[in-house]
Amino acid sequence: MPGILIYAEVQKGEIKKGSFEVTSKAKELGGEVSACIIGSGVEALAPELAKYGADKIYVVDGPEFEKYEPEAYVQAFAQVAEKVKPGIIFTSATAQGKDFTPALAARLKVGSISDCVDLSMSGDKAVAKRPMYAGKAYAMVEAVGNPQVFSIRPNSFPVNESAGAGAIEKVTVNLDSSKIKTMVKSVEIAASEEPDQTEAEIIVSGGRGMKGPENFKMLEDLAHTFGPTATTGASRAAVDAGWRDHAYQVGQTGKTVSPNLYIACGISGAIQHLAGMGTSKVIVAINKDPEAPIFTKADFGVVDDLFKVVPPLTEEVKKIKG
Amino acid sequence: MNTVVCMKQVPDTETLIKINAEGTGIVTEGVKWVMGPYDEYGVEEALQQKEKFKAGKVTIVSLGPDRAIEAIRTGLAMGADTAVHINDAAFYEKADPYATASALAAAIKDLEYDVIFCGKQAIDDDSGQVPAILGELLGLPVITQVIKLEVADDKSKATVTREVEGGHAIIDVPLPAILTAQKGLNEPRYASLPGIMKAKKKPVDVKTVADLGVSVEPMTVIKEMSLPPARQAGKIIEGEDAAEKAKALAKALHEEAKLI
């Protein structure tokens, strides 16, 4: 079993759940599990990776890594990879992971396999399952080069506590600053504590049936009632109408999501939308049109006016949650 | 301002995907092919920048079989000036992101450009890797998921807004650079009738991979393709009125699905 090196991503002072998911998966596959964490003031977070199976944790910590900048991060990680010589690299296919991973693989002169939803070993080769056409099809893909690099879609693997040796090593990297051409001037993150749609466990989504931007408040209320792992989404129709920002769009030209629960409100279910949320574990459709295609994919359907269903649903969920 | 736009022709988003008998690819018969939606934002941005600077040239570069010429002509009809069509069906068949980027880099390296636009991903294989590899091969900085672009008057640098998790980041980058277009960057125009007529006469430089001197083996290999398991319609929640149905739904989510 080749050694596995994980990129542990830090956002808002915490390691992302997706990084723990890939650490857990690495531990399950066997072999030596290493992780590399990069940032400013991140050393204290390193022991958490040991809980999920990291035997060795490399820490690249310095003020120059305060803001994510792909070139600096790629240089740092590549130097750690040079030292560790892993056979396999895992990252989580978060928003940052999707920026970082292809750049890292290109630097290591290998190909990477992105957004994998499953993975198994065949000898020294990892074979990944990944969606294509936003989930209308799946491919089993193998990497030819060494190391084999995979970014793994959040929520694909469970987080399991299974301790690794957890030896922590601080690494000093030499950055070639002549290659760092971009300068991050500012980063503005909305105050909202909602998770990204690709990482959320529950998504309450609205479509054309929402009738206007003001009505999305109702979906936000329902999402908040479910708790901090829930967020809202939107169909292309709602985004193209200008009711919701594109960051909320679920579907082939938006985000492909895989939550435990997807509640589609006033969404008819265009092919490109169904592709983007078809792997949700449980789908609920609320739509007054009984012929809406979304009902053919939904585990639970409510044929009624969403404006009359969602508010009492929020109240019922509140009661159950106590 | 001179720009290059990397463009891929892909199945329209309303396409129902079927897997071929060999299980290695999709059935292409009956597919409606279109310009990649994110590439379309790239073409539009290139045209807007050219209009703003009142000078320059927009070149579309595309790797694809014969049919790709239709999407190339669409880009020319929107207003692009010239195109390079890397028409090499054998190479295209097995090209992974690394091989694709290598061919594009070879075609682009002798062109003049201040910015290279790519879509943030092609919506067929959804890899989102070609721009990063292209940046590595051409030695250019890459900024992904761009939703706003302001190029300095002297074209020496640009200020770029990119989508990040939960918000956006504003980044300064010297030009030339590679920018990947995200929805929100602009509203792509439709080709006008005169545009479509003119496009027929615009030059398209057709090259094979051998012409470009590229010999790259793919680094990732698709072993097998399959369709997702079909989802069955589940149960319709019944009730006297909407409030009753809401109550029954909450109960089902709590007791049956155990999600609350």
Coordinates of C-alpha atoms in Angstrom, one line a residue:
Chain A
M1 CA 0.0 0.0 0.0
P2 CA 1.6 3.3 -1.1
G3 CA 1.8 6.1 1.4
I4 CA -0.9 8.8 1.3
L5 CA -0.4 12.5 1.8
I6 CA -3.4 14.7 2.6
Y7 CA -3.8 18.4 2.0
A8 CA -5.6 19.7 5.1
E9 CA -7.5 22.8 4.3
V10 CA -8.1 25.5 6.9
Q11 CA -11.0 28.0 6.6
K12 CA -12.0 30.5 9.3
G13 CA -9.4 29.0 11.7
E14 CA -10.7 25.4 11.4
I15 CA -9.8 22.4 9.4
K16 CA -12.5 21.6 6.9
K17 CA -14.7 18.5 7.5
G18 CA -13.8 17.3 4.0
S19 CA -10.2 17.1 5.1
F20 CA -11.1 14.9 8.0
E21 CA -13.2 12.8 5.5
V22 CA -10.3 12.1 3.3
T23 CA -8.0 11.4 6.3
S24 CA -10.6 8.8 7.5
K25 CA -10.7 7.3 4.0
A26 CA -6.9 7.2 3.8
K27 CA -6.7 5.4 7.2
E28 CA -9.3 2.9 6.1
L29 CA -7.2 2.1 2.9
G30 CA -4.2 1.3 5.1
G31 CA -0.6 2.3 4.7
E32 CA 1.2 5.3 6.1
V33 CA -1.1 8.4 6.3
S34 CA 0.6 11.9 6.3
A35 CA -1.1 15.2 6.3
C36 CA 0.1 18.7 5.4
I37 CA -1.5 21.8 6.9
I38 CA -0.6 25.3 5.5
G39 CA -1.5 28.7 6.9
S40 CA -0.7 31.3 9.5
G41 CA -1.1 30.2 13.1
V42 CA -2.4 26.8 12.2
E43 CA 0.1 24.7 14.2
A44 CA -2.4 24.2 17.1
L45 CA -4.9 22.6 14.7
A46 CA -2.5 19.8 13.6
P47 CA -3.3 17.3 16.4
E48 CA -6.9 17.1 15.2
L49 CA -5.7 15.3 12.1
A50 CA -4.2 12.6 14.3
K51 CA -7.7 11.8 15.6
Y52 CA -8.8 10.7 12.2
G53 CA -5.8 8.6 11.3
A54 CA -2.8 10.9 10.4
D55 CA 0.5 9.2 11.4
K56 CA 2.6 12.2 10.5
I57 CA 1.5 15.9 10.2
Y58 CA 3.6 18.4 8.4
V59 CA 3.0 22.0 9.4
V60 CA 3.9 24.9 7.1
D61 CA 3.1 27.9 9.2
G62 CA 3.9 31.6 8.5
P63 CA 2.4 35.0 7.9
E64 CA 3.1 34.6 4.1
F65 CA 0.4 31.9 4.2
E66 CA -2.3 34.0 5.9
K67 CA -4.4 34.3 2.7
Y68 CA -4.7 31.5 0.3
E69 CA -2.7 32.1 -2.8
P70 CA -2.4 29.1 -5.1
E71 CA 1.2 29.5 -6.2
A72 CA 2.6 29.9 -2.6
Y73 CA 0.5 27.0 -1.4
V74 CA 1.4 24.8 -4.3
Q75 CA 5.1 25.5 -3.8
A76 CA 4.9 24.7 -0.1
F77 CA 2.9 21.5 -0.6
A78 CA 5.1 20.4 -3.4
Q79 CA 8.2 20.7 -1.2
V80 CA 6.5 18.6 1.5
A81 CA 5.5 16.0 -1.1
E82 CA 9.1 16.0 -2.3
K83 CA 10.1 15.0 1.3
V84 CA 7.3 12.5 1.9
K85 CA 7.3 10.9 -1.5
P86 CA 3.7 9.7 -1.3
G87 CA 2.2 7.3 -3.8
I88 CA -1.2 9.0 -3.4
I89 CA -2.3 12.5 -2.6
F90 CA -5.8 13.3 -1.4
T91 CA -7.5 16.7 -1.2
S92 CA -11.1 17.6 -0.5
A93 CA -12.9 19.0 -3.6
T94 CA -14.1 22.2 -1.8
A95 CA -14.1 25.5 -3.6
Q96 CA -10.4 26.0 -2.6
G97 CA -9.6 22.3 -3.3
K98 CA -10.8 22.8 -6.9
D99 CA -8.4 25.7 -7.4
F100 CA -5.5 24.1 -5.6
T101 CA -5.5 20.5 -6.7
P102 CA -5.1 20.9 -10.5
A103 CA -2.4 23.5 -10.0
L104 CA -0.5 21.1 -7.6
A105 CA -0.8 18.2 -10.0
A106 CA 0.5 20.3 -12.8
R107 CA 3.5 21.3 -10.7
L108 CA 4.2 17.7 -9.9
K109 CA 3.9 16.9 -13.6
V110 CA 1.1 14.4 -13.2
G111 CA -2.6 14.4 -13.9
S112 CA -5.2 14.6 -11.2
I113 CA -8.6 13.0 -10.9
S114 CA -11.1 15.5 -9.6
D115 CA -14.3 15.4 -7.6
C116 CA -14.2 11.6 -6.8
V117 CA -17.1 10.1 -5.0
D118 CA -15.6 6.7 -4.4
L119 CA -12.2 5.0 -4.4
S120 CA -10.8 1.5 -4.1
M121 CA -7.4 0.0 -4.4
S122 CA -6.3 -2.4 -7.1
G123 CA -2.7 -3.3 -6.1
D124 CA -0.8 -0.1 -5.9
K125 CA -3.3 1.7 -8.0
A126 CA -6.3 3.7 -6.7
V127 CA -9.3 3.5 -8.9
A128 CA -11.7 6.4 -8.5
K129 CA -15.3 6.8 -9.4
R130 CA -16.2 10.3 -10.5
P131 CA -19.3 11.9 -11.9
M132 CA -19.3 13.4 -15.4
Y133 CA -21.9 15.5 -17.1
A134 CA -22.8 16.8 -13.6
G135 CA -23.8 13.3 -12.5
K136 CA -25.6 12.1 -15.6
A137 CA -22.9 9.5 -15.9
Y138 CA -20.0 8.0 -13.8
A139 CA -16.5 7.0 -14.8
M140 CA -14.0 4.7 -13.2
V141 CA -10.7 6.4 -13.7
E142 CA -7.1 5.5 -13.0
A143 CA -4.0 7.7 -12.9
V144 CA -0.9 6.7 -14.8
G145 CA 1.7 9.0 -13.2
N146 CA 3.3 9.0 -9.7
P147 CA 2.0 10.3 -7.3
Q148 CA -1.7 9.6 -8.1
V149 CA -3.6 12.8 -7.2
F150 CA -7.3 12.8 -6.2
S151 CA -9.7 15.5 -5.1
I152 CA -12.6 14.0 -3.3
R153 CA -16.1 15.5 -3.2
P154 CA -17.2 16.5 0.3
N155 CA -19.8 14.2 2.0
S156 CA -18.5 11.2 0.0
F157 CA -16.9 9.4 2.9
P158 CA -17.8 9.4 6.6
V159 CA -15.6 10.9 9.3
N160 CA -14.3 8.1 11.6
E161 CA -12.3 8.6 14.7
S162 CA -9.4 6.2 14.4
A163 CA -6.2 7.6 15.8
G164 CA -2.9 7.7 13.9
A165 CA 0.5 8.1 15.4
G166 CA 0.2 11.9 15.0
A167 CA 3.8 13.0 15.0
I168 CA 4.0 16.7 14.2
E169 CA 6.8 18.2 12.2
K170 CA 7.2 21.9 11.4
V171 CA 8.5 22.4 7.9
T172 CA 10.3 25.5 6.6
V173 CA 9.8 25.9 2.9
N174 CA 11.7 28.1 0.5
L175 CA 9.3 30.1 -1.6
D176 CA 10.4 31.3 -5.0
S177 CA 8.7 34.7 -4.7
S178 CA 9.4 35.5 -8.4
K179 CA 6.8 33.0 -9.3
I180 CA 4.2 34.4 -7.0
K181 CA 2.7 36.9 -9.3
T182 CA -0.8 37.4 -8.0
M183 CA -1.6 39.5 -5.0
V184 CA -4.8 38.9 -3.0
K185 CA -5.9 42.5 -2.1
S186 CA -9.0 41.6 -0.1
V187 CA -11.3 38.7 0.7
E188 CA -14.9 39.4 1.5
I189 CA -16.8 36.6 3.1
A190 CA -20.5 37.1 3.9
A191 CA -21.2 37.0 7.7
S192 CA -23.4 34.0 7.2
E193 CA -22.4 30.9 9.0
E194 CA -24.1 28.7 6.4
P195 CA -22.0 25.9 4.9
D196 CA -21.3 25.9 1.1
Q197 CA -23.9 24.1 -0.9
T198 CA -21.4 21.4 -1.9
E199 CA -20.7 20.6 1.8
A200 CA -24.1 21.1 3.3
E201 CA -26.0 18.2 4.8
I202 CA -29.4 19.7 4.1
I203 CA -30.3 22.0 1.3
V204 CA -33.7 23.8 0.9
S205 CA -33.9 24.9 -2.7
G206 CA -36.3 27.1 -4.6
G207 CA -37.2 27.5 -8.2
R208 CA -39.5 29.4 -10.5
G209 CA -42.4 28.6 -8.2
M210 CA -40.9 30.9 -5.6
K211 CA -42.3 33.8 -7.7
G212 CA -39.8 36.4 -6.5
P213 CA -36.6 37.1 -4.5
E214 CA -38.5 38.2 -1.3
N215 CA -40.0 34.7 -0.8
F216 CA -36.6 33.0 -0.3
K217 CA -36.7 34.2 3.3
M218 CA -39.2 31.4 3.9
L219 CA -36.6 28.8 2.7
E220 CA -33.9 30.4 4.8
D221 CA -36.1 30.1 7.8
L222 CA -36.7 26.4 7.1
A223 CA -32.9 25.9 6.6
H224 CA -32.1 27.7 9.8
T225 CA -34.5 25.5 11.7
F226 CA -32.6 22.4 10.6
G227 CA -29.4 23.9 12.1
P228 CA -25.9 24.9 11.1
T229 CA -25.3 22.1 8.5
A230 CA -28.2 23.3 6.4
T231 CA -28.3 26.0 3.7
T232 CA -30.4 27.2 0.8
G233 CA -30.1 26.6 -3.0
A234 CA -31.8 27.7 -6.2
S235 CA -32.6 26.4 -9.6
R236 CA -31.2 28.0 -12.8
A237 CA -34.6 29.6 -13.5
A238 CA -34.5 31.4 -10.1
V239 CA -30.9 32.6 -10.7
D240 CA -31.5 33.7 -14.3
A241 CA -34.5 35.7 -13.1
G242 CA -32.1 37.5 -10.8
W243 CA -33.8 36.3 -7.6
R244 CA -30.7 34.6 -6.2
D245 CA -27.0 34.9 -6.6
H246 CA -25.3 32.4 -8.9
A247 CA -23.4 31.0 -5.8
Y248 CA -26.7 29.3 -4.8
Q249 CA -27.4 27.6 -8.2
V250 CA -27.7 23.9 -8.1
G251 CA -27.4 22.0 -11.4
Q252 CA -25.1 21.4 -14.4
T253 CA -24.1 25.1 -14.7
G254 CA -24.1 25.6 -11.0
K255 CA -23.1 23.4 -8.1
T256 CA -23.4 19.6 -8.1
V257 CA -24.5 18.7 -4.6
S258 CA -25.0 15.5 -2.6
P259 CA -26.6 16.4 0.8
N260 CA -28.4 14.0 3.1
L261 CA -31.7 15.9 2.4
Y262 CA -32.6 18.0 -0.6
I263 CA -36.0 19.8 -0.4
A264 CA -37.0 21.2 -3.8
C265 CA -39.6 23.9 -3.5
G266 CA -41.3 25.1 -6.7
I267 CA -38.7 23.4 -8.8
S268 CA -40.1 21.5 -11.8
G269 CA -37.0 19.4 -12.3
A270 CA -35.2 20.2 -15.6
I271 CA -32.7 17.6 -16.7
Q272 CA -29.7 19.8 -15.9
H273 CA -31.1 20.4 -12.3
L274 CA -31.8 16.7 -11.7
A275 CA -28.3 15.9 -12.7
G276 CA -26.9 18.4 -10.2
M277 CA -28.8 17.0 -7.1
G278 CA -29.6 13.4 -8.2
T279 CA -27.1 11.9 -5.7
S280 CA -28.8 13.5 -2.7
K281 CA -29.6 10.7 -0.2
V282 CA -33.3 11.8 0.3
I283 CA -35.1 14.1 -2.0
V284 CA -38.3 16.0 -1.1
A285 CA -40.4 17.8 -3.7
I286 CA -43.0 20.4 -3.0
N287 CA -44.8 21.5 -6.1
K288 CA -48.4 22.2 -7.0
D289 CA -48.0 20.6 -10.4
P290 CA -48.4 16.8 -10.0
E291 CA -46.9 16.3 -13.4
A292 CA -43.6 18.0 -12.5
P293 CA -40.6 15.7 -13.4
I294 CA -39.1 16.3 -10.0
F295 CA -41.7 13.9 -8.5
T296 CA -40.2 11.0 -10.5
K297 CA -37.0 11.4 -8.5
A298 CA -38.4 12.4 -5.1
D299 CA -38.5 10.0 -2.1
F300 CA -41.3 12.2 -0.6
G301 CA -43.6 14.4 -2.7
V302 CA -46.1 17.0 -1.6
V303 CA -48.5 18.1 -4.3
D304 CA -49.6 21.5 -3.0
D305 CA -48.9 25.2 -2.9
L306 CA -45.4 25.6 -1.4
F307 CA -46.5 28.9 0.2
K308 CA -49.0 26.9 2.3
V309 CA -46.7 24.0 2.9
V310 CA -43.3 25.5 3.9
P311 CA -44.3 27.7 6.8
P312 CA -46.1 24.9 8.7
L313 CA -43.3 22.5 7.8
T314 CA -40.9 24.9 9.5
E315 CA -43.1 25.0 12.6
E316 CA -43.3 21.1 12.6
V317 CA -39.5 20.8 12.3
K318 CA -39.1 23.3 15.2
K319 CA -41.4 21.1 17.3
I320 CA -39.5 17.9 16.5
K321 CA -36.2 19.5 17.2
G322 CA -37.6 20.8 20.5
Chain B
M1 CA -6.2 44.1 -26.3
N2 CA -5.4 40.7 -27.7
T3 CA -7.1 37.7 -26.2
V4 CA -7.2 33.9 -26.7
V5 CA -10.3 32.0 -25.7
C6 CA -10.0 28.2 -25.1
M7 CA -13.3 26.7 -26.1
K8 CA -14.8 23.2 -26.0
Q9 CA -17.8 22.0 -27.8
V10 CA -20.0 20.0 -25.4
P11 CA -23.4 18.3 -25.2
D12 CA -26.2 20.8 -24.4
T13 CA -27.3 20.7 -20.7
E14 CA -30.7 19.3 -21.6
T15 CA -29.0 16.2 -23.1
L16 CA -29.9 12.8 -21.7
I17 CA -26.6 10.9 -21.5
K18 CA -26.4 7.3 -22.7
I19 CA -23.4 5.0 -22.5
N20 CA -22.0 3.3 -25.6
A21 CA -21.9 -0.5 -26.0
E22 CA -18.2 -0.6 -25.1
G23 CA -18.9 1.2 -21.8
T24 CA -16.1 3.6 -22.5
G25 CA -17.9 6.8 -23.6
I26 CA -21.3 8.3 -24.4
V27 CA -23.5 7.7 -27.3
T28 CA -22.9 10.8 -29.5
E29 CA -25.7 10.1 -31.9
G30 CA -28.6 12.5 -31.5
V31 CA -26.7 14.8 -29.2
K32 CA -27.1 18.6 -29.6
W33 CA -23.6 20.1 -29.4
V34 CA -23.1 23.6 -28.2
M35 CA -20.3 25.9 -27.1
G36 CA -19.3 25.2 -23.5
P37 CA -21.5 27.5 -21.4
Y38 CA -18.6 28.8 -19.3
D39 CA -16.4 29.2 -22.4
E40 CA -19.2 31.4 -23.8
Y41 CA -18.6 33.8 -20.8
G42 CA -15.0 33.8 -21.9
V43 CA -15.8 34.7 -25.5
E44 CA -18.1 37.5 -24.3
E45 CA -15.5 38.9 -21.9
A46 CA -12.9 38.8 -24.7
L47 CA -15.2 40.7 -27.0
Q48 CA -16.1 43.3 -24.3
Q49 CA -12.4 43.9 -23.6
K50 CA -11.7 44.4 -27.2
E51 CA -14.6 46.8 -27.5
K52 CA -13.4 48.7 -24.5
F53 CA -9.8 49.1 -25.8
K54 CA -11.1 49.7 -29.4
A55 CA -8.3 47.5 -30.7
G56 CA -7.0 44.0 -30.7
K57 CA -7.9 40.5 -31.8
V58 CA -9.9 37.7 -30.3
T59 CA -8.7 34.2 -31.2
I60 CA -10.6 31.1 -30.4
V61 CA -8.6 27.9 -29.8
S62 CA -10.5 24.6 -29.7
L63 CA -9.5 21.0 -29.6
G64 CA -12.2 18.7 -31.1
P65 CA -13.3 16.6 -34.0
D66 CA -14.9 17.9 -37.2
R67 CA -18.1 18.8 -35.5
A68 CA -16.3 21.3 -33.2
I69 CA -16.2 23.8 -36.2
E70 CA -19.9 24.6 -35.5
A71 CA -19.1 25.9 -32.0
I72 CA -16.0 27.7 -33.4
R73 CA -18.2 29.4 -36.0
T74 CA -20.6 30.4 -33.2
G75 CA -17.8 32.2 -31.5
L76 CA -16.7 33.9 -34.7
A77 CA -20.3 34.9 -35.3
M78 CA -20.4 36.5 -31.8
G79 CA -17.5 38.6 -33.0
A80 CA -14.2 36.7 -32.5
D81 CA -11.7 37.5 -35.2
T82 CA -9.9 34.2 -36.0
A83 CA -9.7 30.6 -34.7
V84 CA -7.4 27.7 -34.4
H85 CA -9.1 24.3 -34.7
I86 CA -6.9 21.5 -33.5
N87 CA -8.8 18.9 -35.4
D88 CA -7.4 15.5 -34.4
A89 CA -10.1 12.9 -33.7
A90 CA -7.7 10.2 -32.6
F91 CA -5.9 12.4 -30.1
Y92 CA -9.2 14.0 -28.9
E93 CA -10.7 10.5 -28.3
K94 CA -8.2 9.7 -25.5
A95 CA -7.1 13.1 -24.5
D96 CA -7.2 13.7 -20.7
P97 CA -6.8 17.2 -19.2
Y98 CA -3.0 17.0 -19.4
A99 CA -3.0 16.0 -23.1
T100 CA -5.6 18.6 -23.9
A101 CA -3.7 21.4 -22.2
S102 CA -0.5 20.3 -23.9
A103 CA -2.1 20.6 -27.3
L104 CA -3.7 24.0 -26.4
A105 CA -0.4 25.3 -25.1
A106 CA 1.4 24.4 -28.3
A107 CA -1.2 26.1 -30.4
I108 CA -1.3 29.2 -28.1
K109 CA 2.4 29.8 -27.5
D110 CA 3.0 31.7 -30.8
L111 CA -0.1 33.8 -30.6
E112 CA -0.3 37.3 -29.2
Y113 CA -2.3 37.7 -26.1
D114 CA -2.8 39.8 -23.0
V115 CA -5.3 37.4 -21.4
I116 CA -6.2 33.8 -22.1
F117 CA -9.8 33.0 -21.1
C118 CA -11.0 29.5 -20.4
G119 CA -14.3 28.4 -19.0
K120 CA -14.0 27.4 -15.4
Q121 CA -14.8 23.8 -16.5
A122 CA -16.1 22.0 -19.5
I123 CA -19.6 20.7 -18.6
D124 CA -19.0 17.2 -20.1
D125 CA -16.1 15.7 -18.2
D126 CA -16.3 18.4 -15.4
S127 CA -12.6 18.1 -14.6
G128 CA -11.7 21.8 -14.3
Q129 CA -8.1 21.1 -14.7
V130 CA -7.0 22.3 -18.2
P131 CA -6.5 26.0 -17.2
A132 CA -4.1 25.1 -14.3
I133 CA -2.0 22.8 -16.5
L134 CA -2.0 25.4 -19.3
G135 CA -0.7 27.9 -16.8
E136 CA 2.0 25.6 -15.7
L137 CA 3.0 24.8 -19.3
L138 CA 3.0 28.5 -20.4
G139 CA 4.4 29.8 -17.2
L140 CA 1.4 32.1 -16.5
P141 CA -0.5 32.9 -13.4
V142 CA -4.0 31.4 -13.3
I143 CA -7.0 32.8 -11.5
T144 CA -10.1 30.6 -11.4
Q145 CA -13.8 31.4 -11.1
V146 CA -13.6 35.0 -12.2
I147 CA -16.8 37.1 -11.9
K148 CA -15.3 40.6 -12.7
L149 CA -12.4 41.9 -14.6
E150 CA -10.8 45.3 -14.8
V151 CA -7.8 45.7 -17.1
A152 CA -5.4 48.6 -16.5
D153 CA -5.2 51.1 -19.4
D154 CA -1.7 50.1 -20.2
K155 CA -2.7 46.4 -20.2
S156 CA 0.2 45.6 -17.8
K157 CA -2.1 44.3 -15.1
A158 CA -5.6 43.5 -14.1
T159 CA -7.8 43.6 -11.0
V160 CA -9.9 40.5 -10.9
T161 CA -12.7 39.4 -8.6
R162 CA -13.1 35.7 -8.1
E163 CA -15.7 33.6 -6.4
V164 CA -14.5 32.0 -3.2
E165 CA -16.4 29.9 -0.6
G166 CA -19.0 32.1 0.9
G167 CA -17.9 35.3 -0.8
H168 CA -15.3 36.8 -3.2
A169 CA -11.7 37.8 -3.3
I170 CA -10.1 40.7 -5.2
I171 CA -6.8 39.9 -6.7
D172 CA -4.1 41.9 -8.7
V173 CA -2.4 40.1 -11.4
P174 CA 0.2 41.1 -14.0
L175 CA -0.7 40.3 -17.6
P176 CA -0.5 38.1 -19.5
A177 CA -2.5 35.7 -17.3
I178 CA -5.1 32.9 -17.6
L179 CA -8.5 33.7 -16.2
T180 CA -11.3 31.1 -16.0
A181 CA -14.8 32.5 -16.4
Q182 CA -17.6 31.8 -13.9
K183 CA -21.3 32.5 -14.4
G184 CA -21.9 36.1 -13.4
L185 CA -18.9 37.6 -15.3
N186 CA -21.2 38.9 -18.1
E187 CA -24.3 38.1 -20.2
P188 CA -23.1 36.4 -23.4
R189 CA -24.5 38.0 -26.6
Y190 CA -26.4 36.2 -29.3
A191 CA -24.8 36.1 -32.7
S192 CA -26.4 38.5 -35.1
L193 CA -27.4 37.6 -38.6
P194 CA -24.7 39.7 -40.2
G195 CA -22.3 38.2 -37.6
I196 CA -23.2 34.7 -38.8
M197 CA -22.7 35.7 -42.4
K198 CA -19.3 37.3 -41.6
A199 CA -18.2 34.3 -39.6
K200 CA -18.3 32.1 -42.7
K201 CA -15.4 34.1 -44.2
K202 CA -13.3 34.4 -41.1
P203 CA -10.1 32.4 -41.1
V204 CA -9.9 29.1 -39.2
D205 CA -6.4 27.6 -38.9
V206 CA -6.8 23.8 -38.9
K207 CA -4.0 21.9 -37.3
T208 CA -3.3 18.3 -36.3
V209 CA -1.5 17.5 -33.1
A210 CA 1.4 16.3 -35.2
D211 CA 1.5 19.8 -36.8
L212 CA 1.9 21.3 -33.3
G213 CA 4.7 18.8 -32.5
V214 CA 2.9 17.5 -29.4
S215 CA 3.3 13.9 -28.4
V216 CA 1.7 13.4 -25.0
E217 CA 0.3 10.3 -23.5
P218 CA -2.7 10.8 -21.2
M219 CA -2.0 10.7 -17.5
T220 CA -5.5 9.6 -16.5
V221 CA -7.4 6.8 -18.1
I222 CA -11.2 6.2 -18.1
K223 CA -11.6 2.4 -17.5
E224 CA -15.4 2.2 -17.6
M225 CA -18.4 4.4 -17.7
S226 CA -21.8 3.8 -16.3
L227 CA -25.1 5.5 -15.6
P228 CA -26.2 6.4 -12.0
P229 CA -28.6 4.0 -10.4
A230 CA -32.1 5.1 -11.5
R231 CA -34.1 6.8 -8.7
Q232 CA -37.6 5.6 -8.2
A233 CA -40.5 7.9 -7.5
G234 CA -41.2 7.6 -3.8
K235 CA -44.4 8.3 -1.9
I236 CA -46.8 11.2 -2.2
I237 CA -47.7 12.6 1.2
E238 CA -51.4 12.8 1.5
G239 CA -53.5 15.0 3.8
E240 CA -56.6 17.1 4.1
D241 CA -54.9 20.4 3.5
A242 CA -51.4 21.8 3.1
A243 CA -50.8 22.1 6.9
E244 CA -51.7 18.4 7.3
K245 CA -49.3 17.4 4.5
A246 CA -46.6 19.5 6.1
K247 CA -47.1 17.8 9.4
A248 CA -47.1 14.3 7.7
L249 CA -43.9 15.2 5.8
A250 CA -42.1 16.4 9.0
K251 CA -43.2 13.1 10.6
A252 CA -41.9 11.0 7.6
L253 CA -38.5 12.9 7.7
H254 CA -38.3 12.3 11.4
E255 CA -39.5 8.7 11.7
E256 CA -38.8 7.1 8.4
A257 CA -35.9 9.0 7.0
K258 CA -34.5 9.8 10.4
L259 CA -33.2 13.1 9.1
I260 CA -34.6 15.4 11.8

